[in-house]
PDB file of N, CA and C in Angstrom:
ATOM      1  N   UNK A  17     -35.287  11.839 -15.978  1.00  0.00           N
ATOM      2  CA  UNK A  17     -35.576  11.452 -14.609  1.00  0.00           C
ATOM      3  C   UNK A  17     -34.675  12.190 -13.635  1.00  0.00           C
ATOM      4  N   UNK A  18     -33.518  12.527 -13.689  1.00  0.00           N
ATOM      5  CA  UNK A  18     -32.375  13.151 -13.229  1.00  0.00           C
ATOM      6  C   UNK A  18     -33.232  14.456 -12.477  1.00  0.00           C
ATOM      7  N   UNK A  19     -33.593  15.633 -13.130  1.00  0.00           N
ATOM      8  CA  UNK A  19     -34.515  16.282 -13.313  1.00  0.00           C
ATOM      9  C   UNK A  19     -35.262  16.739 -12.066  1.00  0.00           C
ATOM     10  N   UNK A  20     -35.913  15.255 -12.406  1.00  0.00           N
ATOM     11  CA  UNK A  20     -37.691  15.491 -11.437  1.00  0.00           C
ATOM     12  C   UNK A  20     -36.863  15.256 -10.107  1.00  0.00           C
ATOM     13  N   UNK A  21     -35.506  13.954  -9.964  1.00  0.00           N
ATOM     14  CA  UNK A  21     -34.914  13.378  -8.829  1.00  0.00           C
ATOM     15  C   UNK A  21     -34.621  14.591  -8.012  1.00  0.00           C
ATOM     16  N   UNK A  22     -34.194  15.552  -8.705  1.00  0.00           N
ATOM     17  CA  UNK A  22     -33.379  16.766  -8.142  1.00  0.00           C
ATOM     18  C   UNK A  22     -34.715  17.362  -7.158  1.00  0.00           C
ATOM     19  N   UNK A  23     -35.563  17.336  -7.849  1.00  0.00           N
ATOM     20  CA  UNK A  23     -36.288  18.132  -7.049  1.00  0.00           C
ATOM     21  C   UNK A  23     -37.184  17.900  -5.529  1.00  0.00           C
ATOM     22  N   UNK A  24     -36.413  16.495  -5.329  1.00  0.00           N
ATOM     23  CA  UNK A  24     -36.885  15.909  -3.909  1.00  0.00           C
ATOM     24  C   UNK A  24     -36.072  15.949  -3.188  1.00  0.00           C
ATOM     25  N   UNK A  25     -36.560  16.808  -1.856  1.00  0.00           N
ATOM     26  CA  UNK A  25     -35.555  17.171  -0.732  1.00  0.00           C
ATOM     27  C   UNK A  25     -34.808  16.059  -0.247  1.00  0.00           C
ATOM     28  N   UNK A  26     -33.607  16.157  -0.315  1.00  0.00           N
ATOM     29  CA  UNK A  26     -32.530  15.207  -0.055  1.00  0.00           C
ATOM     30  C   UNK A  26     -31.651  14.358  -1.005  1.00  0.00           C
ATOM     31  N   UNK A  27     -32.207  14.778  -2.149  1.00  0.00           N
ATOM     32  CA  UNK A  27     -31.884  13.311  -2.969  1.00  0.00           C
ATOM     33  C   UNK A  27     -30.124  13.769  -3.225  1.00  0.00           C
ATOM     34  N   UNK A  28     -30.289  15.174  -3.792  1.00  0.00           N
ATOM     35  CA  UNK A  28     -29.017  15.291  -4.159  1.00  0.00           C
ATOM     36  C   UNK A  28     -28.372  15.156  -3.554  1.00  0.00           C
ATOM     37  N   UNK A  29     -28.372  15.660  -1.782  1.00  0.00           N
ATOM     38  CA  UNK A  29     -27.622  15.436  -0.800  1.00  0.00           C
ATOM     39  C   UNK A  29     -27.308  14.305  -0.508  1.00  0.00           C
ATOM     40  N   UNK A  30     -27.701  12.965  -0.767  1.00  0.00           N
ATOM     41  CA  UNK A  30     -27.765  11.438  -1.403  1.00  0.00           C
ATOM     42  C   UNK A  30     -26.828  11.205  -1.906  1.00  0.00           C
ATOM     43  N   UNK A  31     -27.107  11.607  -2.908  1.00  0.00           N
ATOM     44  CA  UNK A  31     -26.311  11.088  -4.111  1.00  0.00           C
ATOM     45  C   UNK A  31     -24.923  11.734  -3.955  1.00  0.00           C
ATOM     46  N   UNK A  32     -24.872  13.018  -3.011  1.00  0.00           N
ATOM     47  CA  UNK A  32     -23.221  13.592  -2.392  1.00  0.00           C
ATOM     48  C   UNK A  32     -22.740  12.493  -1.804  1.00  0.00           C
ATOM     49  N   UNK A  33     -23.525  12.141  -0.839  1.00  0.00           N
ATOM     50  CA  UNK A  33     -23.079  11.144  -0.111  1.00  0.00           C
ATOM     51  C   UNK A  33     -22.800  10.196  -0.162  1.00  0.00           C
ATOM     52  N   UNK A  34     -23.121   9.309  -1.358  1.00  0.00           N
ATOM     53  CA  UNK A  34     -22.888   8.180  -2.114  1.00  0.00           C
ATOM     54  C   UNK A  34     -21.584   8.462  -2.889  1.00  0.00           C
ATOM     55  N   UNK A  35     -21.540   9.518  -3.306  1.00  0.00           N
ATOM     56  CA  UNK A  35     -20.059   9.604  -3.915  1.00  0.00           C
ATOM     57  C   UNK A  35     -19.050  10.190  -3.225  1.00  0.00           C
ATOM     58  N   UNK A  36     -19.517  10.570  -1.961  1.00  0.00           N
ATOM     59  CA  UNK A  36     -18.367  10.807  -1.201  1.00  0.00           C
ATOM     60  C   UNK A  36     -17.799   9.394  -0.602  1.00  0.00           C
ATOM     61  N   UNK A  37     -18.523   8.680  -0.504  1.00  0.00           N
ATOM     62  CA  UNK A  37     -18.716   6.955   0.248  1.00  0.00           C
ATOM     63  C   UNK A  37     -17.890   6.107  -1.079  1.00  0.00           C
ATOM     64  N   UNK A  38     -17.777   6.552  -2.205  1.00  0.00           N
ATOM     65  CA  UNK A  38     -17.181   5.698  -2.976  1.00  0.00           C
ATOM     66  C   UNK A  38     -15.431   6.438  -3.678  1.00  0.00           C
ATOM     67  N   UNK A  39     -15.781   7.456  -3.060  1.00  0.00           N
ATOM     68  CA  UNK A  39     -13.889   8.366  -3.274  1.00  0.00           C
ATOM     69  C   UNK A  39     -13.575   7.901  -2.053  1.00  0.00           C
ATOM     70  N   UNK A  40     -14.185   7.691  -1.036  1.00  0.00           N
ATOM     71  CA  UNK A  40     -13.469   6.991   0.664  1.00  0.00           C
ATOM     72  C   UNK A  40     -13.144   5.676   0.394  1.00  0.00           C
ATOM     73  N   UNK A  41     -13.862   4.749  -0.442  1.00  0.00           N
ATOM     74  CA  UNK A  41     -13.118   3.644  -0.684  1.00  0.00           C
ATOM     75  C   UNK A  41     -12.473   3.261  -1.383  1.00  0.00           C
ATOM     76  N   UNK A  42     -12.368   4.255  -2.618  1.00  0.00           N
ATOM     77  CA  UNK A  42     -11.420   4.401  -3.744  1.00  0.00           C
ATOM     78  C   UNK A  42      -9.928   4.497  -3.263  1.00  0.00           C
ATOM     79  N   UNK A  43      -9.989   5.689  -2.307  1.00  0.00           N
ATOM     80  CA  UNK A  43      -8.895   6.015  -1.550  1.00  0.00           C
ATOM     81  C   UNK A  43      -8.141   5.005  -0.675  1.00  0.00           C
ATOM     82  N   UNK A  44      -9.259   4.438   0.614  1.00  0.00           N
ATOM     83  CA  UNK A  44      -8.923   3.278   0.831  1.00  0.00           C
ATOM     84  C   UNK A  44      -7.893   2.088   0.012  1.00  0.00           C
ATOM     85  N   UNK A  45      -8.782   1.772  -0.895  1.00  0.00           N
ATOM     86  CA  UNK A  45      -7.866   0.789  -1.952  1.00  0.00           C
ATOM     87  C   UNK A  45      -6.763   1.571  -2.494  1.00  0.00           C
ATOM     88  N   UNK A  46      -6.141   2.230  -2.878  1.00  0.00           N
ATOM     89  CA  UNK A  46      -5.092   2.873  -3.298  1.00  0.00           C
ATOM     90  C   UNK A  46      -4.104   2.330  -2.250  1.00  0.00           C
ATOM     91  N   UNK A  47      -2.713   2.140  -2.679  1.00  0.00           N
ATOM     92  CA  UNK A  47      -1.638   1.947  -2.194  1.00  0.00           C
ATOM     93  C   UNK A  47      -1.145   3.107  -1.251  1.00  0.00           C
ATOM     94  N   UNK A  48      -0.411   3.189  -0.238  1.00  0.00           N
ATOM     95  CA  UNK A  48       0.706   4.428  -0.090  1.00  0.00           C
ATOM     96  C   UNK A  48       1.381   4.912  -0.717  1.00  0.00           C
ATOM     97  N   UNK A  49       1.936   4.670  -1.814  1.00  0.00           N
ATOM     98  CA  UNK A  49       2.841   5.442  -2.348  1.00  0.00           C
ATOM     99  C   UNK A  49       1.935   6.113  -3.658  1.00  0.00           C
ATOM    100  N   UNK A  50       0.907   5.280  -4.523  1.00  0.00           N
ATOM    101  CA  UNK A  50       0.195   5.807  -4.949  1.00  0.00           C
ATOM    102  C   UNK A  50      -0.368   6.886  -4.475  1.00  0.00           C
ATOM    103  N   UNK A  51      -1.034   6.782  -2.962  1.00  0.00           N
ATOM    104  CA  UNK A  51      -1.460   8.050  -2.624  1.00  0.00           C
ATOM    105  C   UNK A  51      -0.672   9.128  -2.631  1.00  0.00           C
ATOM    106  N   UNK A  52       0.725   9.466  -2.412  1.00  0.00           N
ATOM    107  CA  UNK A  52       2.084  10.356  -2.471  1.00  0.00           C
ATOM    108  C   UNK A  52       2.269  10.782  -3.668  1.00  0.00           C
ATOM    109  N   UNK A  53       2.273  10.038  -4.638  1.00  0.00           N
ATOM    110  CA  UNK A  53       2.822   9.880  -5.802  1.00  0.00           C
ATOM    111  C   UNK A  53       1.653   9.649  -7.194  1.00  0.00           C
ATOM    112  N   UNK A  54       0.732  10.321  -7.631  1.00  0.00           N
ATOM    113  CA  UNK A  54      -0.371  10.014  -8.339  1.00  0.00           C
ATOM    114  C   UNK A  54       0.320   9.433  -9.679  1.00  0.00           C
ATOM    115  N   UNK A  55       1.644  10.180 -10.326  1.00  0.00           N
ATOM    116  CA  UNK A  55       2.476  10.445 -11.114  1.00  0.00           C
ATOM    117  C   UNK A  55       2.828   7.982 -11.871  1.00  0.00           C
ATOM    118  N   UNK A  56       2.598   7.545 -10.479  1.00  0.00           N
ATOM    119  CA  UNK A  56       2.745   5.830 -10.249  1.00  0.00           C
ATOM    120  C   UNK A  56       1.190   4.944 -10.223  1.00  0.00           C
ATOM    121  N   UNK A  57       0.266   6.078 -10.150  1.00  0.00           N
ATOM    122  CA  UNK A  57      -1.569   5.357 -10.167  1.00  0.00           C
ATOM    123  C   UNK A  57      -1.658   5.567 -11.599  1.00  0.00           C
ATOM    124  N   UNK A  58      -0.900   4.461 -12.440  1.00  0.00           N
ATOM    125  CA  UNK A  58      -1.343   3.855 -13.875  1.00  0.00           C
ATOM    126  C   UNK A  58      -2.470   3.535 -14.049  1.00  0.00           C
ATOM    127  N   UNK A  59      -2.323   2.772 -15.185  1.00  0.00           N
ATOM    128  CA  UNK A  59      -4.026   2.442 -15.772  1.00  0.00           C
ATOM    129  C   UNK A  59      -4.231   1.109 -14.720  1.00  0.00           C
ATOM    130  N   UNK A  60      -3.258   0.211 -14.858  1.00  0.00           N
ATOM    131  CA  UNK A  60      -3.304  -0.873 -13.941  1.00  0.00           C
ATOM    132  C   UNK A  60      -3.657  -1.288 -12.858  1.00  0.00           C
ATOM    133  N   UNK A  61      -2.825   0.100 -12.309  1.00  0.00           N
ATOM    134  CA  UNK A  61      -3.450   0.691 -10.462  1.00  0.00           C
ATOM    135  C   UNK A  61      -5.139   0.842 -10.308  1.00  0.00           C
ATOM    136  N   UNK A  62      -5.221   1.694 -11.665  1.00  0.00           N
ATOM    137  CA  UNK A  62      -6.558   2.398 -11.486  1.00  0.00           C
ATOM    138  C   UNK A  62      -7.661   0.970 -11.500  1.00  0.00           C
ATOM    139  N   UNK A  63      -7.359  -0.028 -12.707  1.00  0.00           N
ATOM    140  CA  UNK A  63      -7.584  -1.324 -13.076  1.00  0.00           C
ATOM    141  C   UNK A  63      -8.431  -1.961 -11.936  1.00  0.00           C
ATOM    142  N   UNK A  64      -6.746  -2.080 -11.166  1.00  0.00           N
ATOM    143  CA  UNK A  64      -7.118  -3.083  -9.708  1.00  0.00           C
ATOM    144  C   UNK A  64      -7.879  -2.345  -8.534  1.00  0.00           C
ATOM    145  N   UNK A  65      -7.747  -1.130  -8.339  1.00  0.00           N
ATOM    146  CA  UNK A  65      -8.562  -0.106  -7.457  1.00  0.00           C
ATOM    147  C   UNK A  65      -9.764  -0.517  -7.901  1.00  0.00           C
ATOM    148  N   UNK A  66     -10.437  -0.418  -9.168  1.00  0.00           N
ATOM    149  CA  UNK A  66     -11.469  -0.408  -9.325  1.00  0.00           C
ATOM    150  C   UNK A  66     -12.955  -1.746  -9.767  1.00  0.00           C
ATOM    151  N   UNK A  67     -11.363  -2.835  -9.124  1.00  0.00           N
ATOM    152  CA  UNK A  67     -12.213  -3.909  -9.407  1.00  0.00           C
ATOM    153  C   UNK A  67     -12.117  -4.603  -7.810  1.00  0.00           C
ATOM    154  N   UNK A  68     -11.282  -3.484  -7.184  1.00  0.00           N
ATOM    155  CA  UNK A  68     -11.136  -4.176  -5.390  1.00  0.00           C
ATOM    156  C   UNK A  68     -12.467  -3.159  -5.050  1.00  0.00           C
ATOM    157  N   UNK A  69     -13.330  -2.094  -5.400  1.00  0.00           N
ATOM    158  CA  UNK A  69     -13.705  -1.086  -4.615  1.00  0.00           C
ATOM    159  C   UNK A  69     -15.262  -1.519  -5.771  1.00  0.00           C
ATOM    160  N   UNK A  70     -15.567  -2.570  -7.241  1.00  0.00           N
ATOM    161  CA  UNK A  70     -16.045  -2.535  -7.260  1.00  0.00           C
ATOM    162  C   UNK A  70     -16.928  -1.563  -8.187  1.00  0.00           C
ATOM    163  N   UNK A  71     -16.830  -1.064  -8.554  1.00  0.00           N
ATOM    164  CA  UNK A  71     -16.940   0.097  -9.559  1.00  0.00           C
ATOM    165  C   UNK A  71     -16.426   0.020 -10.772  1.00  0.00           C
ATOM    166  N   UNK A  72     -16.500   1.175 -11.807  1.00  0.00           N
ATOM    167  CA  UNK A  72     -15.699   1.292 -12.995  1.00  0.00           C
ATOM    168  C   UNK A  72     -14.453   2.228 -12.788  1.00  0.00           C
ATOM    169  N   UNK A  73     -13.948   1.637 -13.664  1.00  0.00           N
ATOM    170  CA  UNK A  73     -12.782   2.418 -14.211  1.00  0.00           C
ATOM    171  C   UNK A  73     -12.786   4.259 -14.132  1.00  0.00           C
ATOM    172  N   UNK A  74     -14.018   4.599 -15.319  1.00  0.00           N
ATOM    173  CA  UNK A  74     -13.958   6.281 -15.282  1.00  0.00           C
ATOM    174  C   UNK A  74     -14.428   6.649 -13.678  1.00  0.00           C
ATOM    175  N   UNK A  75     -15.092   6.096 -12.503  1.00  0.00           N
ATOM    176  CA  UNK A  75     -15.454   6.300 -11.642  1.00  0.00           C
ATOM    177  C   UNK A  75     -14.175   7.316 -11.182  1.00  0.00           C
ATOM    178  N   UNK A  76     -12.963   6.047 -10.894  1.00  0.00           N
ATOM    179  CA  UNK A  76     -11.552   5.921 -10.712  1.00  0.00           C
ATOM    180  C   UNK A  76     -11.048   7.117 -11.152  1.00  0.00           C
ATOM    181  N   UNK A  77     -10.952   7.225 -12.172  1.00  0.00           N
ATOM    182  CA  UNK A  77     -10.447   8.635 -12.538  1.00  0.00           C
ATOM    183  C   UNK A  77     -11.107   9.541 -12.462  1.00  0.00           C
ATOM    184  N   UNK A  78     -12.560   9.810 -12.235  1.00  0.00           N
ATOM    185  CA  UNK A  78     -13.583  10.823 -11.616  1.00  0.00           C
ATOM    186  C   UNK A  78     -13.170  11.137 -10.349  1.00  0.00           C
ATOM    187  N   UNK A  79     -12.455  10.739  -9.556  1.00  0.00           N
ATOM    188  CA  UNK A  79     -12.290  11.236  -7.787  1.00  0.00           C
ATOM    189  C   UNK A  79     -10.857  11.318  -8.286  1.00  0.00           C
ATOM    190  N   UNK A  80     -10.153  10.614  -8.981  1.00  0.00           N
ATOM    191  CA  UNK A  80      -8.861  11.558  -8.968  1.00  0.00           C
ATOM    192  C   UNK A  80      -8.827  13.116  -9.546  1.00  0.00           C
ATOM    193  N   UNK A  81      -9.591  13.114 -10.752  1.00  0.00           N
ATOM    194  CA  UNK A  81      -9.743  14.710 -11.473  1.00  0.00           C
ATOM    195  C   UNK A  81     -10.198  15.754 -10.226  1.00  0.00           C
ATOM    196  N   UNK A  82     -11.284  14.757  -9.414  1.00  0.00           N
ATOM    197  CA  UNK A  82     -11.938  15.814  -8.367  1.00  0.00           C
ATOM    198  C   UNK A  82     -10.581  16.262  -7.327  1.00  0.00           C
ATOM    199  N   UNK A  83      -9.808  14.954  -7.061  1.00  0.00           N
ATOM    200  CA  UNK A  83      -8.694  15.708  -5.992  1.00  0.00           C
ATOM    201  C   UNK A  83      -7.879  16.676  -6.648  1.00  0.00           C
ATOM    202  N   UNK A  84      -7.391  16.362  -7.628  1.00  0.00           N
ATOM    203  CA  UNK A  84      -6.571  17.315  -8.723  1.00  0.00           C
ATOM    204  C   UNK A  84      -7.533  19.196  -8.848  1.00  0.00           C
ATOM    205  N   UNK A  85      -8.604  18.899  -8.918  1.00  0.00           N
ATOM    206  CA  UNK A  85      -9.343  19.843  -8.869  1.00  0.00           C
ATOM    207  C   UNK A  85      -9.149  20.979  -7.460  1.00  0.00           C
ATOM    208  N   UNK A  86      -9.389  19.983  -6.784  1.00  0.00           N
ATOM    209  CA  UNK A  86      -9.489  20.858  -5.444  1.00  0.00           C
ATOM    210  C   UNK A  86      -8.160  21.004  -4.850  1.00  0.00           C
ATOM    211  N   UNK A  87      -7.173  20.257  -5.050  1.00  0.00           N
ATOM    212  CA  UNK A  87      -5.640  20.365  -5.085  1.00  0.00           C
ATOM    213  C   UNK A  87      -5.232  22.143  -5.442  1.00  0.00           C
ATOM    214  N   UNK A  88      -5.528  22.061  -6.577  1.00  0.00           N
ATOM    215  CA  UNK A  88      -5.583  23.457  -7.669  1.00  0.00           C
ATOM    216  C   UNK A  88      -6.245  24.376  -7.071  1.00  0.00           C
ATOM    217  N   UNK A  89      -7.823  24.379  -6.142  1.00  0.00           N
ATOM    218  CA  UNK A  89      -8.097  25.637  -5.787  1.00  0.00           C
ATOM    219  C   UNK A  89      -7.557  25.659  -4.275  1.00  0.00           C
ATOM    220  N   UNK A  90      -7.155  24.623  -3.483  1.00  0.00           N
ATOM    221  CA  UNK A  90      -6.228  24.770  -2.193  1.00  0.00           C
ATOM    222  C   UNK A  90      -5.033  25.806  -2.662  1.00  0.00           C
ATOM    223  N   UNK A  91      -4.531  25.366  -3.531  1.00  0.00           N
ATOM    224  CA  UNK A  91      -3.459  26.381  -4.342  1.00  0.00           C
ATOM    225  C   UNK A  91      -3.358  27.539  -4.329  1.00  0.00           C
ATOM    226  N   UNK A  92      -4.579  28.013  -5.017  1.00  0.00           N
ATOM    227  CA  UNK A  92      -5.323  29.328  -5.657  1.00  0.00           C
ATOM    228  C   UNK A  92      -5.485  30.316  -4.452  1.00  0.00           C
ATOM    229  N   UNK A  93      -6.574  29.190  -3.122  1.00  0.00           N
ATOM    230  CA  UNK A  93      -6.697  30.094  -1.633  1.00  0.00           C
ATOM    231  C   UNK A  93      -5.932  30.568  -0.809  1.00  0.00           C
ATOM    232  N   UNK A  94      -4.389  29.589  -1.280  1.00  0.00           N
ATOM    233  CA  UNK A  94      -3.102  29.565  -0.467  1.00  0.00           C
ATOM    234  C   UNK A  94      -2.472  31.351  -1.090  1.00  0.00           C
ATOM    235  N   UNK A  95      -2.948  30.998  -2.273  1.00  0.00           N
ATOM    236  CA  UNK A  95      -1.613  32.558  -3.018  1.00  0.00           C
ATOM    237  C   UNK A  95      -3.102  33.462  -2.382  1.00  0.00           C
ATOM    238  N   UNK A  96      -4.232  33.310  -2.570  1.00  0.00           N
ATOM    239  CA  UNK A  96      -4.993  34.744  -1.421  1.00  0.00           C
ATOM    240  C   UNK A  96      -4.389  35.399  -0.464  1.00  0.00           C
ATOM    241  N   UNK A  97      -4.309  34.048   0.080  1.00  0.00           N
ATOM    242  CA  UNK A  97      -4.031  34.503   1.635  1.00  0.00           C
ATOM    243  C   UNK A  97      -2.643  34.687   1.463  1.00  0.00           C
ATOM    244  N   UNK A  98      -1.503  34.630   0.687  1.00  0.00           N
ATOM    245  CA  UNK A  98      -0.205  34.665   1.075  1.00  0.00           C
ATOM    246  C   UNK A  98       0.007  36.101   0.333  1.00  0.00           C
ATOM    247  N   UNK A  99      -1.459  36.871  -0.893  1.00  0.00           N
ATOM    248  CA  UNK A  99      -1.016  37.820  -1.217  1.00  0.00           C
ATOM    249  C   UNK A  99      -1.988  39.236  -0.047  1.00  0.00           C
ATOM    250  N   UNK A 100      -2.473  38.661   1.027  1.00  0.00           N
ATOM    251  CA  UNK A 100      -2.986  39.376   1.887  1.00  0.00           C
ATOM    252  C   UNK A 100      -4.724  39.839   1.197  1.00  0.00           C
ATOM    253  N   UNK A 101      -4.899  38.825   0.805  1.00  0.00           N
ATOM    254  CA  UNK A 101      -6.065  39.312  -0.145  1.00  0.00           C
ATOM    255  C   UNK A 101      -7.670  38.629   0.541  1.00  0.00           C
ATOM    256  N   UNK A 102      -8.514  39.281   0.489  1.00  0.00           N
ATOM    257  CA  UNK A 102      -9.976  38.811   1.438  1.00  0.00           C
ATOM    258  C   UNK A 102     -10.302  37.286   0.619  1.00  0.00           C
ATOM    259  N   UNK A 103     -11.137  36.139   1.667  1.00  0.00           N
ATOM    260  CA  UNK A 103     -11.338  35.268   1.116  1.00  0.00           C
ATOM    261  C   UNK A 103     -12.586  35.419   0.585  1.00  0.00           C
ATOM    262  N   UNK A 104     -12.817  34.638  -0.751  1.00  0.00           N
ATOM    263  CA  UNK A 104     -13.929  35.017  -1.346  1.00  0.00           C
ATOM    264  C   UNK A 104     -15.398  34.620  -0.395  1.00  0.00           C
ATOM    265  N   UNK A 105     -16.338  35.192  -0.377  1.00  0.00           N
ATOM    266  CA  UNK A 105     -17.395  35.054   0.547  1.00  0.00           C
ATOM    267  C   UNK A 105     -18.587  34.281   0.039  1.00  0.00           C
ATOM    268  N   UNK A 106     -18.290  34.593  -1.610  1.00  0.00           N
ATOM    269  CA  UNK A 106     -19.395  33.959  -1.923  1.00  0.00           C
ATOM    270  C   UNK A 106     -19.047  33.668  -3.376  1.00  0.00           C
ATOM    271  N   UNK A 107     -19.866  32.664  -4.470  1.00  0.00           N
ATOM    272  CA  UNK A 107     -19.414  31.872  -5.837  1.00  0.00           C
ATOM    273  C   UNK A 107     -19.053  32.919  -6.071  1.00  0.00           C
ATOM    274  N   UNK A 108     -19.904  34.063  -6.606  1.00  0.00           N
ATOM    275  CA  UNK A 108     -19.496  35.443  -7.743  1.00  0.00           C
ATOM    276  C   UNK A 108     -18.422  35.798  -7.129  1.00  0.00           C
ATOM    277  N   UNK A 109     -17.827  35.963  -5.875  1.00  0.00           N
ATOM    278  CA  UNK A 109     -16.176  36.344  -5.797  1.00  0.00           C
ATOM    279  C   UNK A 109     -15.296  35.473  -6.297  1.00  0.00           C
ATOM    280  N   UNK A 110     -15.935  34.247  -5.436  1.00  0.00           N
ATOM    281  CA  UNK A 110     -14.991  32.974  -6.074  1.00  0.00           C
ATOM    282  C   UNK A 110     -14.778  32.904  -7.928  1.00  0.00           C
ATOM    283  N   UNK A 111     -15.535  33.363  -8.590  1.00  0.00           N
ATOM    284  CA  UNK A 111     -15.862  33.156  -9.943  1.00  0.00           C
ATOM    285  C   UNK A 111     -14.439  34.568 -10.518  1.00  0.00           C
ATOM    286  N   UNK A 112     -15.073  35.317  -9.990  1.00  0.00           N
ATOM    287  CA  UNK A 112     -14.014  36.851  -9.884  1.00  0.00           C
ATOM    288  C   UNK A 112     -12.195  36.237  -9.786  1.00  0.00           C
ATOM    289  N   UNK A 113     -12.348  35.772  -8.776  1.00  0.00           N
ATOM    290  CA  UNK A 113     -10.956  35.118  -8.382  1.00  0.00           C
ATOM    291  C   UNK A 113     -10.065  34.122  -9.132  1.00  0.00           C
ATOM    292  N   UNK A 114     -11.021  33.133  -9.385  1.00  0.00           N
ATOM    293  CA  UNK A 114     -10.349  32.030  -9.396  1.00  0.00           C
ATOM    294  C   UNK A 114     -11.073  31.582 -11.456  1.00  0.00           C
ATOM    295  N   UNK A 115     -12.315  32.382 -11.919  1.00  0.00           N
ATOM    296  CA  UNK A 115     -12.518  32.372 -13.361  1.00  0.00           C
ATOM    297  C   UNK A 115     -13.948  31.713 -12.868  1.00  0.00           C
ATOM    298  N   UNK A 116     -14.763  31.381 -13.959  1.00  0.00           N
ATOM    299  CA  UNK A 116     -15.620  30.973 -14.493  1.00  0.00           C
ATOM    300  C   UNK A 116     -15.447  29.537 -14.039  1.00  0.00           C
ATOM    301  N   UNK A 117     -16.842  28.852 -13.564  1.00  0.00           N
ATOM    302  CA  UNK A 117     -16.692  27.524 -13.077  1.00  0.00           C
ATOM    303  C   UNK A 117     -15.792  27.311 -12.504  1.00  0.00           C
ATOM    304  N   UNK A 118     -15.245  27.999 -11.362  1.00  0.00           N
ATOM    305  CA  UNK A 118     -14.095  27.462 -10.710  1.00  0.00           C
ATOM    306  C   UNK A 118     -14.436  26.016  -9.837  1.00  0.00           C
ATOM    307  N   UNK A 119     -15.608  26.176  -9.370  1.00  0.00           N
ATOM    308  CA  UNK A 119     -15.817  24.848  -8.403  1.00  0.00           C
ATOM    309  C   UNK A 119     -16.028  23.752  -8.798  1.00  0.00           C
ATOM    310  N   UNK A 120     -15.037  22.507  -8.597  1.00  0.00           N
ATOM    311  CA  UNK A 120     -14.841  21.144  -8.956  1.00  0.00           C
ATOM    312  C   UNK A 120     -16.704  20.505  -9.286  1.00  0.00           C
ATOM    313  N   UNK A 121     -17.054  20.117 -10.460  1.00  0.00           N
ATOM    314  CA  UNK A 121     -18.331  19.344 -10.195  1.00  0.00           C
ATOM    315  C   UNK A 121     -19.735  20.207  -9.793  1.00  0.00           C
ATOM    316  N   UNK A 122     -19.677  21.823 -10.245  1.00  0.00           N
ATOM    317  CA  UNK A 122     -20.457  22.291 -10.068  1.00  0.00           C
ATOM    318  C   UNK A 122     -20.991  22.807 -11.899  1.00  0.00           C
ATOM    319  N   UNK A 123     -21.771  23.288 -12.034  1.00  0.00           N
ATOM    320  CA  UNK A 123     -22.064  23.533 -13.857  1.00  0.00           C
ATOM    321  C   UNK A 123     -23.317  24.576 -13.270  1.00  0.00           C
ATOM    322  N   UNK A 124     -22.618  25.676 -13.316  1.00  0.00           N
ATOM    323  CA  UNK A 124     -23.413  26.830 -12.999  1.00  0.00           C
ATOM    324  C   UNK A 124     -23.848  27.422 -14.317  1.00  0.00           C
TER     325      UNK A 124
END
């Protein structure tokens, strides 16, 4: 079903939006210092996050891998630009640059 879903204008853009709507409240529920400090968002943290926001558990750690993800290519764009180097324009540079599947949640 996944599939056929894809192929109706909007859906996926949906379903972005639905999971962007549930890392905003994930985040939300997270503590301050948790947010500073991921190193202190235990299983426990993750536990209570995910029974204040409603959801599961792997959800919980699905938007953290994604920040960790994009953490890593903020990183990656930072040493570009700090080695004077063009930003990639498009995936196949990005792919060039940064390897194979570089983009968080994409399966090219």
């Amino acid at each position: 079903m996944g599939s056929v879903a894809n192929m109706i204008p909007g859906v996926e853009r949906a379903s972005a939006t639905e999971s962007l709507h549930l890392y905003e409240s994930i985040i939300n529920a997270m503590q301050p210092q948790e947010k500073q400090d991921l190193a202190i968002f235990d299983a426990k943290a993750r536990q209570r996050v995910a029974a204040q926001v409603n959801c599961n558990f792997s959800q919980v750690d699905d938007c953290i891998a994604k920040f960790l993800d994009m953490k890593s290519m903020v990183g990656k764009v930072k040493q570009l630009k700090d080695e004077g180097k063009p930003m990639p324009k498009d995936y196949q540079q990005l792919e060039t640059e940064f390897g194979k599947h570089c983009l968080p949640g994409k399966d090219w």
